[in-house]
PDB file of C-alpha atoms in Angstrom:
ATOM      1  CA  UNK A   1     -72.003  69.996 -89.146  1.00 62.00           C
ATOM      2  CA  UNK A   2     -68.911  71.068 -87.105  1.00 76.00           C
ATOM      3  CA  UNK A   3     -65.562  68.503 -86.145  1.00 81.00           C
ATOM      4  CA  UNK A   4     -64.320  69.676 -83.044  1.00 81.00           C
ATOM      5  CA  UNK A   5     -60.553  68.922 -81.997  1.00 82.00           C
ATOM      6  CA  UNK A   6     -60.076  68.543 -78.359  1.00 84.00           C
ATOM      7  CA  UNK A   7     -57.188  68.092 -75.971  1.00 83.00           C
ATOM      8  CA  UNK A   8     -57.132  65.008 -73.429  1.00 86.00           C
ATOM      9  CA  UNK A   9     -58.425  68.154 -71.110  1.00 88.00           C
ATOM     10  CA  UNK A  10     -61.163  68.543 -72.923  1.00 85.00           C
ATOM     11  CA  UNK A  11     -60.186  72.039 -74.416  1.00 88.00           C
ATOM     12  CA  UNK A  12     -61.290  72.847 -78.056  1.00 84.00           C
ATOM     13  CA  UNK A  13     -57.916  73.834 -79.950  1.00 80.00           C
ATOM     14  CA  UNK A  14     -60.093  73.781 -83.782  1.00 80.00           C
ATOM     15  CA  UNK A  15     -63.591  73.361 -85.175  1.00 78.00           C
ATOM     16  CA  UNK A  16     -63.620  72.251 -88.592  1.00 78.00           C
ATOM     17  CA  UNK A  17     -67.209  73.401 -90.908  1.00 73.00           C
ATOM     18  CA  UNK A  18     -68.260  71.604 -94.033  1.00 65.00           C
ATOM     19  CA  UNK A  19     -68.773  74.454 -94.901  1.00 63.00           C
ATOM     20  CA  UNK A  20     -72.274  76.144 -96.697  1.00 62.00           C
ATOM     21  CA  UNK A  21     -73.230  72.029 -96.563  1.00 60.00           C
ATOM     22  CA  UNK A  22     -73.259  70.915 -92.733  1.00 60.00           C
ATOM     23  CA  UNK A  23     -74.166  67.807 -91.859  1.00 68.00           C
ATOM     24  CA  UNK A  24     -73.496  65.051 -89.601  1.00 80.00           C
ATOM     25  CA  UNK A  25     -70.268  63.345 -90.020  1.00 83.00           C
ATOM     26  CA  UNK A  26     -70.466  59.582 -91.118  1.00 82.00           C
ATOM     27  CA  UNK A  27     -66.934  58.542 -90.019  1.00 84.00           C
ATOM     28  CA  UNK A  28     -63.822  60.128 -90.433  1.00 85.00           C
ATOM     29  CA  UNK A  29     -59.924  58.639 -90.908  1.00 87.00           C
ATOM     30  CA  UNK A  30     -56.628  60.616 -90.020  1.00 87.00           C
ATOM     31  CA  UNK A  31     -54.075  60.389 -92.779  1.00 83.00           C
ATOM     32  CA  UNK A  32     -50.163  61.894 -92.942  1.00 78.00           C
ATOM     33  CA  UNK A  33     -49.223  63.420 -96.104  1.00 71.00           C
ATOM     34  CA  UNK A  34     -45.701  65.033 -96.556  1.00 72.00           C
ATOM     35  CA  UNK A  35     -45.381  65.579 -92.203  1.00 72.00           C
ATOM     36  CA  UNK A  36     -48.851  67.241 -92.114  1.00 76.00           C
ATOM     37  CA  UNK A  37     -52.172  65.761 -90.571  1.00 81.00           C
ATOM     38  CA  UNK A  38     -55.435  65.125 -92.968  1.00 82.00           C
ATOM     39  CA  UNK A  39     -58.580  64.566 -91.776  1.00 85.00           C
ATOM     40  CA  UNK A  40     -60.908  63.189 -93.663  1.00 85.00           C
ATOM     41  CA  UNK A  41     -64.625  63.026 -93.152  1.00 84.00           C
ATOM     42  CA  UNK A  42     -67.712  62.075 -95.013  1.00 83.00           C
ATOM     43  CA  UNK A  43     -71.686  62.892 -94.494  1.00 80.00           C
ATOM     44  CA  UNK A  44     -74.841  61.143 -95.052  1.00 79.00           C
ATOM     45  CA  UNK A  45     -75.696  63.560 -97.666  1.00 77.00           C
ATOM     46  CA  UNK A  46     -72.701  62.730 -99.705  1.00 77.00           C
ATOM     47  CA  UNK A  47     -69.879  64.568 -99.404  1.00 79.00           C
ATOM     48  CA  UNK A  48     -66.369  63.536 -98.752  1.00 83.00           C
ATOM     49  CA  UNK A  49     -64.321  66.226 -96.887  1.00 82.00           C
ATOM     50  CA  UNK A  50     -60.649  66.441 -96.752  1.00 82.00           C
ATOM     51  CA  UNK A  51     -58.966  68.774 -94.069  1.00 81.00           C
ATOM     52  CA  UNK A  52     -55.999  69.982 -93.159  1.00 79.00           C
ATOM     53  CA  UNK A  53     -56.640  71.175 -89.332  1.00 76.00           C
ATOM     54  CA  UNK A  54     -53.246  73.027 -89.060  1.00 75.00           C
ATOM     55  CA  UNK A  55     -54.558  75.789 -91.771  1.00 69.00           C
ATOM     56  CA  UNK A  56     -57.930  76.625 -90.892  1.00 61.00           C
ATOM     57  CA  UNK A  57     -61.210  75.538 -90.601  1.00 56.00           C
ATOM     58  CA  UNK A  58     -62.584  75.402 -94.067  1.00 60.00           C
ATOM     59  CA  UNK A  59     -62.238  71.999 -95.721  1.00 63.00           C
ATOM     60  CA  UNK A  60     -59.663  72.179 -99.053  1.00 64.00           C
ATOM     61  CA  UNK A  61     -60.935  69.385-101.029  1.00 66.00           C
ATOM     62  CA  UNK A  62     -64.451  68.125-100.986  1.00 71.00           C
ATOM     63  CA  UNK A  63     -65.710  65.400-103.518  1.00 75.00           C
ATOM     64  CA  UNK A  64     -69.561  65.145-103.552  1.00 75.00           C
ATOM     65  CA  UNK A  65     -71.428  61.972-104.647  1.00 73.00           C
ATOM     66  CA  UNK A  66     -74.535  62.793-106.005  1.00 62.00           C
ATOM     67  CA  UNK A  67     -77.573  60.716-104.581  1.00 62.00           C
ATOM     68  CA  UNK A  68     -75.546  58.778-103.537  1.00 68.00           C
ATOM     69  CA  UNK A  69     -74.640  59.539 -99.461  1.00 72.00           C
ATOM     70  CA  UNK A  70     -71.384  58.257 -97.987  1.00 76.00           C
ATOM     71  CA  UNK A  71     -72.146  55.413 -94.954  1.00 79.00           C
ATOM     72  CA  UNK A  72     -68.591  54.843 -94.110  1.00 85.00           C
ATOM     73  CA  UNK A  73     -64.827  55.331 -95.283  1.00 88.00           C
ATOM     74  CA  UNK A  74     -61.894  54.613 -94.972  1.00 90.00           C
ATOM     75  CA  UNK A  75     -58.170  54.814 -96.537  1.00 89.00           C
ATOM     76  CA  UNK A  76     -55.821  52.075 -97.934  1.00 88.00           C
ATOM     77  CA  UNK A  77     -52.893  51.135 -96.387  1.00 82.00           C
ATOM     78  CA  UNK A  78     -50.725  53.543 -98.683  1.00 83.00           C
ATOM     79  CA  UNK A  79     -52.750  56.847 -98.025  1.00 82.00           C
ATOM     80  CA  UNK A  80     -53.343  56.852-101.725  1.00 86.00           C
ATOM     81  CA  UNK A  81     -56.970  56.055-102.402  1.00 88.00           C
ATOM     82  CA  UNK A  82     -60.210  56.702 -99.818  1.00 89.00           C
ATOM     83  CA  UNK A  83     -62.797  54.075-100.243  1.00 89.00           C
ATOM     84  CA  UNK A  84     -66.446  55.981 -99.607  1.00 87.00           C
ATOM     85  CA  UNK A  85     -69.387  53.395 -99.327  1.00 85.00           C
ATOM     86  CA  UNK A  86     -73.032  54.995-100.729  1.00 77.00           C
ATOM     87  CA  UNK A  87     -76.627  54.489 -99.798  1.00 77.00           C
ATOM     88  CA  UNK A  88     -76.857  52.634-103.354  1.00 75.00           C
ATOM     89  CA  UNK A  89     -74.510  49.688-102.725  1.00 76.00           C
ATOM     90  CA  UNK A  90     -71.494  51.106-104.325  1.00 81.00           C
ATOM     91  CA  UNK A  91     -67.804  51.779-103.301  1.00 84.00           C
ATOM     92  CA  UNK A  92     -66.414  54.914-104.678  1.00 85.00           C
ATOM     93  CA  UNK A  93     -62.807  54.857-105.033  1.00 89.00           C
ATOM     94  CA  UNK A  94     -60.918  58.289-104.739  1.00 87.00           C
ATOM     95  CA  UNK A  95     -57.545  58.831-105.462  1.00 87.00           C
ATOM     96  CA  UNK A  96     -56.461  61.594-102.608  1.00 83.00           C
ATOM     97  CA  UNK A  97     -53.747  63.459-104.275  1.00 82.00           C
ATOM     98  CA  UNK A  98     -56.314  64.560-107.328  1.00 84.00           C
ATOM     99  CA  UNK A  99     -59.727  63.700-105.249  1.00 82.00           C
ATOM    100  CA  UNK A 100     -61.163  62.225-108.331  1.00 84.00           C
ATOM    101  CA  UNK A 101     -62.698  59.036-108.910  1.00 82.00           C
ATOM    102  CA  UNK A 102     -60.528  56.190-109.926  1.00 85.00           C
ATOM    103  CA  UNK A 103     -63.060  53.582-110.381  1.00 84.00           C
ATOM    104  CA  UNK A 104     -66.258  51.946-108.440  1.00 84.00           C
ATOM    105  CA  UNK A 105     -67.290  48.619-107.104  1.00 83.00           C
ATOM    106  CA  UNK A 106     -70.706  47.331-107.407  1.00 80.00           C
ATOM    107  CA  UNK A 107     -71.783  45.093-104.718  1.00 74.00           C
ATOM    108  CA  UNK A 108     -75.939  45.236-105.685  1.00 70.00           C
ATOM    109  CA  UNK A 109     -74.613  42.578-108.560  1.00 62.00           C
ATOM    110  CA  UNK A 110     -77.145  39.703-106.420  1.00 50.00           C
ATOM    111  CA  UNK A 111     -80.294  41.312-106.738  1.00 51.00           C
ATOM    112  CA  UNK A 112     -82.136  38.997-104.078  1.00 50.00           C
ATOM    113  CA  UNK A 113     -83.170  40.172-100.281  1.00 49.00           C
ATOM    114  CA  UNK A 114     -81.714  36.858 -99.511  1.00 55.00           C
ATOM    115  CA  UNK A 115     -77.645  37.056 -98.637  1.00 52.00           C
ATOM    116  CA  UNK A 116     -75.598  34.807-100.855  1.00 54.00           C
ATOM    117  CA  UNK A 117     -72.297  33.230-100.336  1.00 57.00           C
ATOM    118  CA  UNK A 118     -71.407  32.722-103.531  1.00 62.00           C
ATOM    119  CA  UNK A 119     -68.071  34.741-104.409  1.00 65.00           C
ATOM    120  CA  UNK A 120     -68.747  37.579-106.419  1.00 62.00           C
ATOM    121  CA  UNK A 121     -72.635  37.944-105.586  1.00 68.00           C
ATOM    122  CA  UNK A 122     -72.121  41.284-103.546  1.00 78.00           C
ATOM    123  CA  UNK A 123     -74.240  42.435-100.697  1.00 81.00           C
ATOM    124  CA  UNK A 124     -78.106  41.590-100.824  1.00 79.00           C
ATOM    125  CA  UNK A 125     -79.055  44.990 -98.948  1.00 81.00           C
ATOM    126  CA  UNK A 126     -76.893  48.045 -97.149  1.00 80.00           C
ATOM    127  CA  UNK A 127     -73.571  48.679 -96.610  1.00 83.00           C
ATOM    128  CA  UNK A 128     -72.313  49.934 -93.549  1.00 84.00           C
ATOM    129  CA  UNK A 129     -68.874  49.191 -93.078  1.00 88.00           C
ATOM    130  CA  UNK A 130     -65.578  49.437 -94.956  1.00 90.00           C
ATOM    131  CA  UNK A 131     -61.756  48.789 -94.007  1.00 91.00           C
ATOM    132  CA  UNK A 132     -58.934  48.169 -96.451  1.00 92.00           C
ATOM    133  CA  UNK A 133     -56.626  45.293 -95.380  1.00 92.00           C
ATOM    134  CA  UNK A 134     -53.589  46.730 -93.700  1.00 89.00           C
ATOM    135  CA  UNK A 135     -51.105  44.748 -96.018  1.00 90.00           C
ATOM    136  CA  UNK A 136     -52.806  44.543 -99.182  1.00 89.00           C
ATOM    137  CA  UNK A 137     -53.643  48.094-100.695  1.00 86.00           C
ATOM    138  CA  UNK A 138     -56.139  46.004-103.651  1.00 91.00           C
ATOM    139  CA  UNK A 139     -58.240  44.106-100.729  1.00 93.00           C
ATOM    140  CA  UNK A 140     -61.078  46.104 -99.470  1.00 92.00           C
ATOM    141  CA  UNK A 141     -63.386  44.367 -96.696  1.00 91.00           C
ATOM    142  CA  UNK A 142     -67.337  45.337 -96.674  1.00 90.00           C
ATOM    143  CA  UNK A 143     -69.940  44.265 -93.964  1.00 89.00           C
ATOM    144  CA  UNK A 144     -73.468  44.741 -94.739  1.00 86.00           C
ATOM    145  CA  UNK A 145     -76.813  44.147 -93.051  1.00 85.00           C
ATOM    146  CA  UNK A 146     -77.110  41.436 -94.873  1.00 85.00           C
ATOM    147  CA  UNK A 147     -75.475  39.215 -91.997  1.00 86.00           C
ATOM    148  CA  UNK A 148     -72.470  39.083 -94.344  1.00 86.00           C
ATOM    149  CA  UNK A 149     -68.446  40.262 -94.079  1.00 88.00           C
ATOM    150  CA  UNK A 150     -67.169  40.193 -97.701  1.00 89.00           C
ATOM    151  CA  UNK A 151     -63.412  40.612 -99.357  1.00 90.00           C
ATOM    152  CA  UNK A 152     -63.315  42.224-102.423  1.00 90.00           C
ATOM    153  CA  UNK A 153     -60.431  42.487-104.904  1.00 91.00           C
ATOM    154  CA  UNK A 154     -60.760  45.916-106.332  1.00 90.00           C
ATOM    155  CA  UNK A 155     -58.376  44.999-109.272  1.00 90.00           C
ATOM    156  CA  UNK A 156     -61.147  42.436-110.279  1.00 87.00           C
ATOM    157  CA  UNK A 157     -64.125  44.403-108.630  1.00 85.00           C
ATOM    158  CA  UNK A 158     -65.614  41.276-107.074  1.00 84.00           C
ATOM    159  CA  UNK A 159     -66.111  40.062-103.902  1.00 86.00           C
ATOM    160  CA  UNK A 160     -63.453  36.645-103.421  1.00 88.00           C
ATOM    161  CA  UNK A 161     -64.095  35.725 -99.762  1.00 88.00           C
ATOM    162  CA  UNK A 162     -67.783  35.337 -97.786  1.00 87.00           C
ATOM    163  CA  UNK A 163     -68.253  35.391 -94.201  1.00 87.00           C
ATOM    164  CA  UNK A 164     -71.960  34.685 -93.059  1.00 86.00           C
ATOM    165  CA  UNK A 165     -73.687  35.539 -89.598  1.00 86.00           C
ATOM    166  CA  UNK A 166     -71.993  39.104 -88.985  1.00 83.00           C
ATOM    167  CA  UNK A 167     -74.336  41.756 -89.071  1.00 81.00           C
ATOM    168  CA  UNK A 168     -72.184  45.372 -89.367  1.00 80.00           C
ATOM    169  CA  UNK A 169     -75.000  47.814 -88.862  1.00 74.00           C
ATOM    170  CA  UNK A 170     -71.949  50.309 -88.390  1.00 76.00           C
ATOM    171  CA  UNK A 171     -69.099  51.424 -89.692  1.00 75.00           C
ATOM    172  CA  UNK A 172     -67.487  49.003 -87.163  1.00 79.00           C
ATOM    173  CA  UNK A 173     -65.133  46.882 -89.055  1.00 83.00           C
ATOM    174  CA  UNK A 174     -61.220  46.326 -88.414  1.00 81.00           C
ATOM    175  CA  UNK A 175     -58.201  44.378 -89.668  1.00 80.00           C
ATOM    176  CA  UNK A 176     -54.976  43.781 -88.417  1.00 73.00           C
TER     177      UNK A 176
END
């Protein structure tokens, strides 16, 4: 349940804890706010860590979603919101400077084991992957096991584009 910070030498300068909850870390993003480094890092058991490395080791915000584990995360292009994807199909948007939720996406809305590629059907089975376009802070982009890459427009909370025959079993997505 520890982060380790290293130096291209290989020298430990911090070790960040998740405190009296340790667990593995899902994926983690590095964020600026005001000059100063965040790091923020979720865990299969659900909780979303936010930490500032410079003053400590302790994390200083933590949002926990019950039952729900965090897969993957990641943060929009204008370090305002973290999207956190859950075991249950469901995006959890965060707003970072109050670490409350600001709203969630369903994408269980086709309820078949079968992907579909019509818009707005949402992922048949897990999601493992989540980026937010680099351009446009209300496109987030999922990839499921479902052999499907999906766009969603969070203002709308559906998915608008389909790709078929990607499987992400990872949190292994990217846009530029």
């Amino acid at each position: 349940g520890e982060i380790q910070l290293r130096l291209p030498d290989g020298l430990c300068t911090t070790t960040l804890s998740s405190g009296n909850r340790p667990g593995p870390v899902s994926s983690m993003r590095w964020l600026m706010e005001d000059e100063k480094e965040l790091l923020i890092a979720d865990t299969p058991w659900g909780r979303v860590n936010v930490f500032h490395p410079e003053n400590g080791r302790s994390p200083v915000d933590i949002v926990d979603l019950p039952d729900e584990g965090s897969l993957a995360l990641d943060v929009d292009c204008g370090q305002k919101c973290i999207a956190a994807i859950g075991k249950t199909r469901t995006a959890h948007l965060i707003d970072i400077a109050t670490m409350q939720s600001m709203a969630k996406l369903d994408f269980a809305k086709h309820r078949s084991l079968e992907p579909s590629l019509a818009l707005g059907a949402g992922h048949s089975i897990r999601v493992s992957s989540v980026k937010w376009h680099p351009t446009h802070r209300d496109l987030l982009i999922t990839g499921s096991w479902d052999n499907t890459i999906q766009i969603w427009d969070t203002r709308r909370k559906e998915s608008v584009k389909v790709f078929y025959g990607m499987n992400a079993g990872a949190d292994c997505l990217d846009a530029v």
